[in-house]
PDB file of C-alpha atoms in Angstrom:
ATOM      1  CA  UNK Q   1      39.915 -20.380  31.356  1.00 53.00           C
ATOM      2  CA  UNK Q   2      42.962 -18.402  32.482  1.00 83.00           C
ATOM      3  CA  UNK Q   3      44.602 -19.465  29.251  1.00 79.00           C
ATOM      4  CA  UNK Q   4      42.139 -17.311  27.636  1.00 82.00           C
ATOM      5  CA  UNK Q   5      41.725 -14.206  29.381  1.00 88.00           C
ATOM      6  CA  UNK Q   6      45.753 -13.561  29.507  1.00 88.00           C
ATOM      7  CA  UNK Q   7      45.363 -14.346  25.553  1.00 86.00           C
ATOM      8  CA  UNK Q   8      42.683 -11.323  25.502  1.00 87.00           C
ATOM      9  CA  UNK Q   9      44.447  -9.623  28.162  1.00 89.00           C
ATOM     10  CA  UNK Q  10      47.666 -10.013  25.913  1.00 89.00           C
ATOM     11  CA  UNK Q  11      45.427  -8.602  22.557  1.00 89.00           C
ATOM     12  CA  UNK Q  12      43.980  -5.951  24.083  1.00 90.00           C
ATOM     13  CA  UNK Q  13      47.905  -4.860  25.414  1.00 93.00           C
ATOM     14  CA  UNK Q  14      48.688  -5.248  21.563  1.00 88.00           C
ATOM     15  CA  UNK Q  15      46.146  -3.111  20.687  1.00 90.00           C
ATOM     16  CA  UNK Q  16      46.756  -0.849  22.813  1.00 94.00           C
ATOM     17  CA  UNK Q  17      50.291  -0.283  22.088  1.00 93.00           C
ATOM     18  CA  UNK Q  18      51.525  -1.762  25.230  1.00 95.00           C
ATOM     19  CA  UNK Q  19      54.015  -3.965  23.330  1.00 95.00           C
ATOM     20  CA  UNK Q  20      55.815  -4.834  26.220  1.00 95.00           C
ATOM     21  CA  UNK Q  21      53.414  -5.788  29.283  1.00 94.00           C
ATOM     22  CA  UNK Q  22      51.813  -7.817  25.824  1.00 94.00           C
ATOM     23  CA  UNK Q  23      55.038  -8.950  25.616  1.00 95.00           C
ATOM     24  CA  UNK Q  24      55.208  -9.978  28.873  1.00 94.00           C
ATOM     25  CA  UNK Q  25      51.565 -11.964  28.982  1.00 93.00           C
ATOM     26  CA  UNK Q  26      52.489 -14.203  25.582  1.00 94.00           C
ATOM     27  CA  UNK Q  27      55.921 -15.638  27.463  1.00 94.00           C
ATOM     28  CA  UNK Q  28      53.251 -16.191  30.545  1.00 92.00           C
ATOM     29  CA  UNK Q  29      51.048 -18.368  28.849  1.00 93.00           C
ATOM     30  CA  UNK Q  30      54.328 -19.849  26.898  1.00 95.00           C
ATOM     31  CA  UNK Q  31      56.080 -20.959  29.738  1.00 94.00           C
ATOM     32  CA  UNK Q  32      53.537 -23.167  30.658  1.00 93.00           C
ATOM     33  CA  UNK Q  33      52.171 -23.821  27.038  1.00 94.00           C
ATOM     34  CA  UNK Q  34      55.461 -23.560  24.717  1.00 95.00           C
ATOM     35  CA  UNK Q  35      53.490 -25.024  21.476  1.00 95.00           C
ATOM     36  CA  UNK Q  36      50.439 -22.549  21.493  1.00 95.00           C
ATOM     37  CA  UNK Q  37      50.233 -21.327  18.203  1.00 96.00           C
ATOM     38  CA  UNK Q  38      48.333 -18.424  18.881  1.00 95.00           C
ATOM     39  CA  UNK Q  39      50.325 -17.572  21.873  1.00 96.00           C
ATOM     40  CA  UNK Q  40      53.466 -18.020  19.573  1.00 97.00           C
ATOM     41  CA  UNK Q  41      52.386 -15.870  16.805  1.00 97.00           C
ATOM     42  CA  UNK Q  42      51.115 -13.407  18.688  1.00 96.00           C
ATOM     43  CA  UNK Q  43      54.515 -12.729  20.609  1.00 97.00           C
ATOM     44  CA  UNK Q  44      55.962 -12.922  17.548  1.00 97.00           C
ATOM     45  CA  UNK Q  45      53.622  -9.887  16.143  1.00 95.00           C
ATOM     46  CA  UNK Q  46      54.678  -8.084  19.794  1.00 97.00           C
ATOM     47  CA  UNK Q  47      57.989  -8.484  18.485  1.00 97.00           C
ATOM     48  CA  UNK Q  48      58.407  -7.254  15.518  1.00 97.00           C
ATOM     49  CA  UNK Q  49      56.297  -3.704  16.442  1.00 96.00           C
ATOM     50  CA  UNK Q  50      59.175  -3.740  18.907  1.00 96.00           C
ATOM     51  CA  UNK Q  51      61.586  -4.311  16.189  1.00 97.00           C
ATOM     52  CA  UNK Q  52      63.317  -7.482  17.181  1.00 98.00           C
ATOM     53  CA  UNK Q  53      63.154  -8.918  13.792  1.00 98.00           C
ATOM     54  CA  UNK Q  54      65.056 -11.724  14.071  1.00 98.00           C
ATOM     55  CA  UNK Q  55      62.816 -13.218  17.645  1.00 98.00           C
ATOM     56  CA  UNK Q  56      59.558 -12.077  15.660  1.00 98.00           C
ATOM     57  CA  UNK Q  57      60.741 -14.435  13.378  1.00 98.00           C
ATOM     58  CA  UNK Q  58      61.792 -17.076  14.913  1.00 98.00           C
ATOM     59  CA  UNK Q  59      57.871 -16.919  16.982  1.00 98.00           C
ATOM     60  CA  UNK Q  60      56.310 -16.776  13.927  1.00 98.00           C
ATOM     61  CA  UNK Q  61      58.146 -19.926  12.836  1.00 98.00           C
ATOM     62  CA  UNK Q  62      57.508 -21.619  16.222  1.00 98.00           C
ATOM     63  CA  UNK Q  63      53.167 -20.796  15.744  1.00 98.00           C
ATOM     64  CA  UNK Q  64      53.671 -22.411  11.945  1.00 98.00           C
ATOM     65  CA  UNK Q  65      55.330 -25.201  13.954  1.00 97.00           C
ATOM     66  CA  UNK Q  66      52.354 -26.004  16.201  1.00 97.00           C
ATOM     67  CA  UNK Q  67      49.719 -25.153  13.447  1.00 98.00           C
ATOM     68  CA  UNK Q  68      51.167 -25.935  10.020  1.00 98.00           C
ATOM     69  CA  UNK Q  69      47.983 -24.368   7.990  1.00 98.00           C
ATOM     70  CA  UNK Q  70      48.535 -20.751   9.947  1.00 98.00           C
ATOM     71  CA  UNK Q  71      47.939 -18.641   7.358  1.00 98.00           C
ATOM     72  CA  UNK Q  72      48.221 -15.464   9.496  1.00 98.00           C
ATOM     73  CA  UNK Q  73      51.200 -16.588  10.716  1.00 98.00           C
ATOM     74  CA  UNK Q  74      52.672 -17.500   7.087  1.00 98.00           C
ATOM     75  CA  UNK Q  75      52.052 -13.776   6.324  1.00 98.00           C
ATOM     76  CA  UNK Q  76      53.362 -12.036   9.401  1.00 98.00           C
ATOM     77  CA  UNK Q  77      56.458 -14.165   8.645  1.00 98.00           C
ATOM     78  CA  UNK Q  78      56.421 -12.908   5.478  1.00 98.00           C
ATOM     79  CA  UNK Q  79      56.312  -9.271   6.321  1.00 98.00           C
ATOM     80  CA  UNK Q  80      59.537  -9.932   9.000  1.00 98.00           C
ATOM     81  CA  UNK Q  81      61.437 -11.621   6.304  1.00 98.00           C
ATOM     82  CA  UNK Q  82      60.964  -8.863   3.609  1.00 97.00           C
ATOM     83  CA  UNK Q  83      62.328  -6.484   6.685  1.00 97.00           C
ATOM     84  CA  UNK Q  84      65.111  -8.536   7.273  1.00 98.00           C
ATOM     85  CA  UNK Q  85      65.625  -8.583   3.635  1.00 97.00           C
ATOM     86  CA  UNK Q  86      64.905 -12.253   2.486  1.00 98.00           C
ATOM     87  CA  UNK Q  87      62.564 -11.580  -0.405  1.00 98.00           C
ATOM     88  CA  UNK Q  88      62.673 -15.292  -1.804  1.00 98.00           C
ATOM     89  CA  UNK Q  89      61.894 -16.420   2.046  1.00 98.00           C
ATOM     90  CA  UNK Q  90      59.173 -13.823   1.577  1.00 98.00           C
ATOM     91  CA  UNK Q  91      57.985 -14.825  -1.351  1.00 98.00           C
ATOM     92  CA  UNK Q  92      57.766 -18.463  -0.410  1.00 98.00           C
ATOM     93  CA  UNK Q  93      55.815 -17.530   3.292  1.00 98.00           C
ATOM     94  CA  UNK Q  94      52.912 -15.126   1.657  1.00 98.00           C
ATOM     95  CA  UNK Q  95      52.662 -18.166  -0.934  1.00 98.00           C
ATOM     96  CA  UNK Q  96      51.996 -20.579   2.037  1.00 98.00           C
ATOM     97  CA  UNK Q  97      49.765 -18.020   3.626  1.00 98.00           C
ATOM     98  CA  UNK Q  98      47.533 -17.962   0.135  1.00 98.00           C
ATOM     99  CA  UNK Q  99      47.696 -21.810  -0.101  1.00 98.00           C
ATOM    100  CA  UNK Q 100      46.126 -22.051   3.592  1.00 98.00           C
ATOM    101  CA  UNK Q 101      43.285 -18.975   2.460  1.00 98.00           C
ATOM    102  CA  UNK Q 102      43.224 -18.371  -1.201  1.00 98.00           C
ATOM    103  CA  UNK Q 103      41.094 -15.164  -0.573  1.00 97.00           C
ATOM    104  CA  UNK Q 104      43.814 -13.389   1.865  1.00 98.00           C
ATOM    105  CA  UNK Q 105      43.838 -10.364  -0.469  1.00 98.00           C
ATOM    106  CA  UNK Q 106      46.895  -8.181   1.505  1.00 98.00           C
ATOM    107  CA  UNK Q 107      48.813 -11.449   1.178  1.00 98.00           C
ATOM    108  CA  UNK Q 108      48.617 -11.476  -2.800  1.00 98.00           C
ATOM    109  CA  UNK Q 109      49.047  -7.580  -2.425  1.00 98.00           C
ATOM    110  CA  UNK Q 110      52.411  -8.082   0.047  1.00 98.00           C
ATOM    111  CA  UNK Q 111      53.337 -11.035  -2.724  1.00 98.00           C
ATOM    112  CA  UNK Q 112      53.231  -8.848  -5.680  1.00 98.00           C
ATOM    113  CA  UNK Q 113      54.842  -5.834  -3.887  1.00 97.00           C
ATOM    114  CA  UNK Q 114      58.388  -8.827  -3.229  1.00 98.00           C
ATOM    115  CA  UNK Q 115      57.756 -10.558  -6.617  1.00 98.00           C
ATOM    116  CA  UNK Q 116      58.441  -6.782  -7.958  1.00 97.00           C
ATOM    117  CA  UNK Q 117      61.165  -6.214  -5.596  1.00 97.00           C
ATOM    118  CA  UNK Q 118      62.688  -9.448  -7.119  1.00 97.00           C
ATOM    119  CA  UNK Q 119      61.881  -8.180 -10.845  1.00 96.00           C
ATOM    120  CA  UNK Q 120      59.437 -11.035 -11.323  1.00 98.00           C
ATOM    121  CA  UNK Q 121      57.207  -8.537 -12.978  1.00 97.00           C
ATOM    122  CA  UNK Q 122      54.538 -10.712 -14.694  1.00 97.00           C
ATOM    123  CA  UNK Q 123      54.004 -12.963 -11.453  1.00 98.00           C
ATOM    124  CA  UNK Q 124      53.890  -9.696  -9.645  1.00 98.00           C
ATOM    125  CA  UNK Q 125      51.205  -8.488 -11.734  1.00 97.00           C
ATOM    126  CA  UNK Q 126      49.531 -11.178 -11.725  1.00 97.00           C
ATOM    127  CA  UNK Q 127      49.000 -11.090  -7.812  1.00 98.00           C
ATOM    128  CA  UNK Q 128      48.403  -7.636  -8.315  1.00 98.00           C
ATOM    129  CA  UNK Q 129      45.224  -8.374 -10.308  1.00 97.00           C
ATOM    130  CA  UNK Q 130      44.475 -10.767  -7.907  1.00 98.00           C
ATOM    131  CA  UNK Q 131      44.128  -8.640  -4.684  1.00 98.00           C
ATOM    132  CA  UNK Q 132      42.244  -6.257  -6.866  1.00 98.00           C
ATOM    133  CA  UNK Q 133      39.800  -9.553  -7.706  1.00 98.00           C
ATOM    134  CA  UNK Q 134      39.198 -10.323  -4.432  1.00 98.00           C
ATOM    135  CA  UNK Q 135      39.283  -5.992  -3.090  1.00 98.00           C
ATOM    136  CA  UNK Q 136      38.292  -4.070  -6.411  1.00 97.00           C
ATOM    137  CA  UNK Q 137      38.568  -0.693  -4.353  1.00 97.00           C
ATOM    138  CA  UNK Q 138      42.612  -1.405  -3.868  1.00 97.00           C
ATOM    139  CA  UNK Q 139      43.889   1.700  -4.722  1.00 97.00           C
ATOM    140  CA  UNK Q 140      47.468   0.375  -3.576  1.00 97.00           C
ATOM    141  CA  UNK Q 141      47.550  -2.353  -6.052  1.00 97.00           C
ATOM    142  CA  UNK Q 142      46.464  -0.467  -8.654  1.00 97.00           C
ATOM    143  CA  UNK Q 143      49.505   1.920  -8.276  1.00 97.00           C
ATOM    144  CA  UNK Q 144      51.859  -0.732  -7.618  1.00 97.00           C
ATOM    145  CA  UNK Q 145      50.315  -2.804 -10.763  1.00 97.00           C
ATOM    146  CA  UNK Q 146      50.826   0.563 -12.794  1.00 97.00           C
ATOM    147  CA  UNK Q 147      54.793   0.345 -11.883  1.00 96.00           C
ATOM    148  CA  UNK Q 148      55.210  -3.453 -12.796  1.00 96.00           C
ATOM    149  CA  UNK Q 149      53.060  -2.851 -16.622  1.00 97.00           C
ATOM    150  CA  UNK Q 150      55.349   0.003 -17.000  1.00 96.00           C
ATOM    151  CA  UNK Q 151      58.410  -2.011 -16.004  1.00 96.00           C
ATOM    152  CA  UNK Q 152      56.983  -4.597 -18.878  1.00 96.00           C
ATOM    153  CA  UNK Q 153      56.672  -1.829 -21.278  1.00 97.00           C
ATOM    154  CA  UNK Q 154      52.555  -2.076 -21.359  1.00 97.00           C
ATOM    155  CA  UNK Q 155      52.155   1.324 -21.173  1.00 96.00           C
ATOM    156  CA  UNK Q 156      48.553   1.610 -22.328  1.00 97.00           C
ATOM    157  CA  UNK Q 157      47.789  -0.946 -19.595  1.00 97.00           C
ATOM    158  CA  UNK Q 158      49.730   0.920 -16.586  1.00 96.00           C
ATOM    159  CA  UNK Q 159      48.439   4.102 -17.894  1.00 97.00           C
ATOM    160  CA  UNK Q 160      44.859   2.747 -16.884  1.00 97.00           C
ATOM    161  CA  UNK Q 161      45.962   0.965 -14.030  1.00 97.00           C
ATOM    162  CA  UNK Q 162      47.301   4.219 -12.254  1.00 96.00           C
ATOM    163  CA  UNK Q 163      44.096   6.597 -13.639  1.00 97.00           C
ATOM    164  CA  UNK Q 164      42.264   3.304 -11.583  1.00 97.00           C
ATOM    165  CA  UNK Q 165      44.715   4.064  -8.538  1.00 97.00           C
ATOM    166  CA  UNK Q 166      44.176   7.885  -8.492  1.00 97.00           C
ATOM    167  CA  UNK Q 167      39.987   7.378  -9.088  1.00 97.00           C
ATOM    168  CA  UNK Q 168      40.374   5.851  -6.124  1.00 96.00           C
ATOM    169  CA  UNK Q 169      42.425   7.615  -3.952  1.00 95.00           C
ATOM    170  CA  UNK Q 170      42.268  11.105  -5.453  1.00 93.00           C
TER     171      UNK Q 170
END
């Protein structure tokens, strides 16, 4: 039971902005529970808002570790490495995090935003269309699917795509 209320205790410090006494809590319940996943993860997210990219990382690896079908995890790895500037590493973690829950719509949107980044424009589109499948009122794919059909020279079809962005989000 007092597992769980320094988890909550640690979630509400998160929320709160209080990335360091959260900080604090997650290597609490670690030292006496190194392979919680949540615990892990968690400390990882506490990380990275305090921009220690490289120990975010190496938490979020850690929850993946103790729960290999973390989804959540996958994609908060995924958002570290594209900050640390590993866009194939990216690629391959918001891939993982769709494999474990096909309908995680920001991960398709995060996956199309690298695939573009790595000029991989028709697999970025089509992740693009994907988030927008699963959230039709994504404004931010629409854009960002308007950039890769220009890149591709379908200008008719990016032309819509950003009028669909700008309906939107006037």
């Amino acid at each position: 039971m007092e597992l769980n209320k320094t988890l909550q205790h640690g979630i509400n410090a998160l929320k709160e902005g209080k990335f360091q006494e959260a900080e604090r809590l997650y290597h609490k319940i670690l030292q006496t529970q190194p392979t919680h996943p949540v615990a892990n993860h968690n400390l990882g997210f506490t990380l990275y808002a305090l921009g220690r990219l490289k120990e975010a990382e190496a938490s979020f690896k850690k929850a993946i570790e103790f729960k290999p079908d973390y989804a959540e995890a996958y994609y908060n790895l995924g958002i570290t490495l594209e900050k640390l500037h590993k866009l194939e590493e990216a690629e391959a973690s918001y891939k993982k995090a769709i494999e474990f829950k096909p309908d995680y719509t920001d991960a398709y949107y995060n996956l199309g935003s690298t695939l573009q980044t790595l000029h991989k424009l028709e697999e970025a589109e089509a992740s693009f269309k994907k988030a927008i499948a699963l959230k039709p009122d994504h404004a931010q794919a629409y854009n960002n699917m308007g950039l890769a059909l220009q890149k591709l020279h379908k200008l008719e079809e990016a032309e819509a795509s950003f009028k669909k962005a700008i309906a939107l989000k006037p």
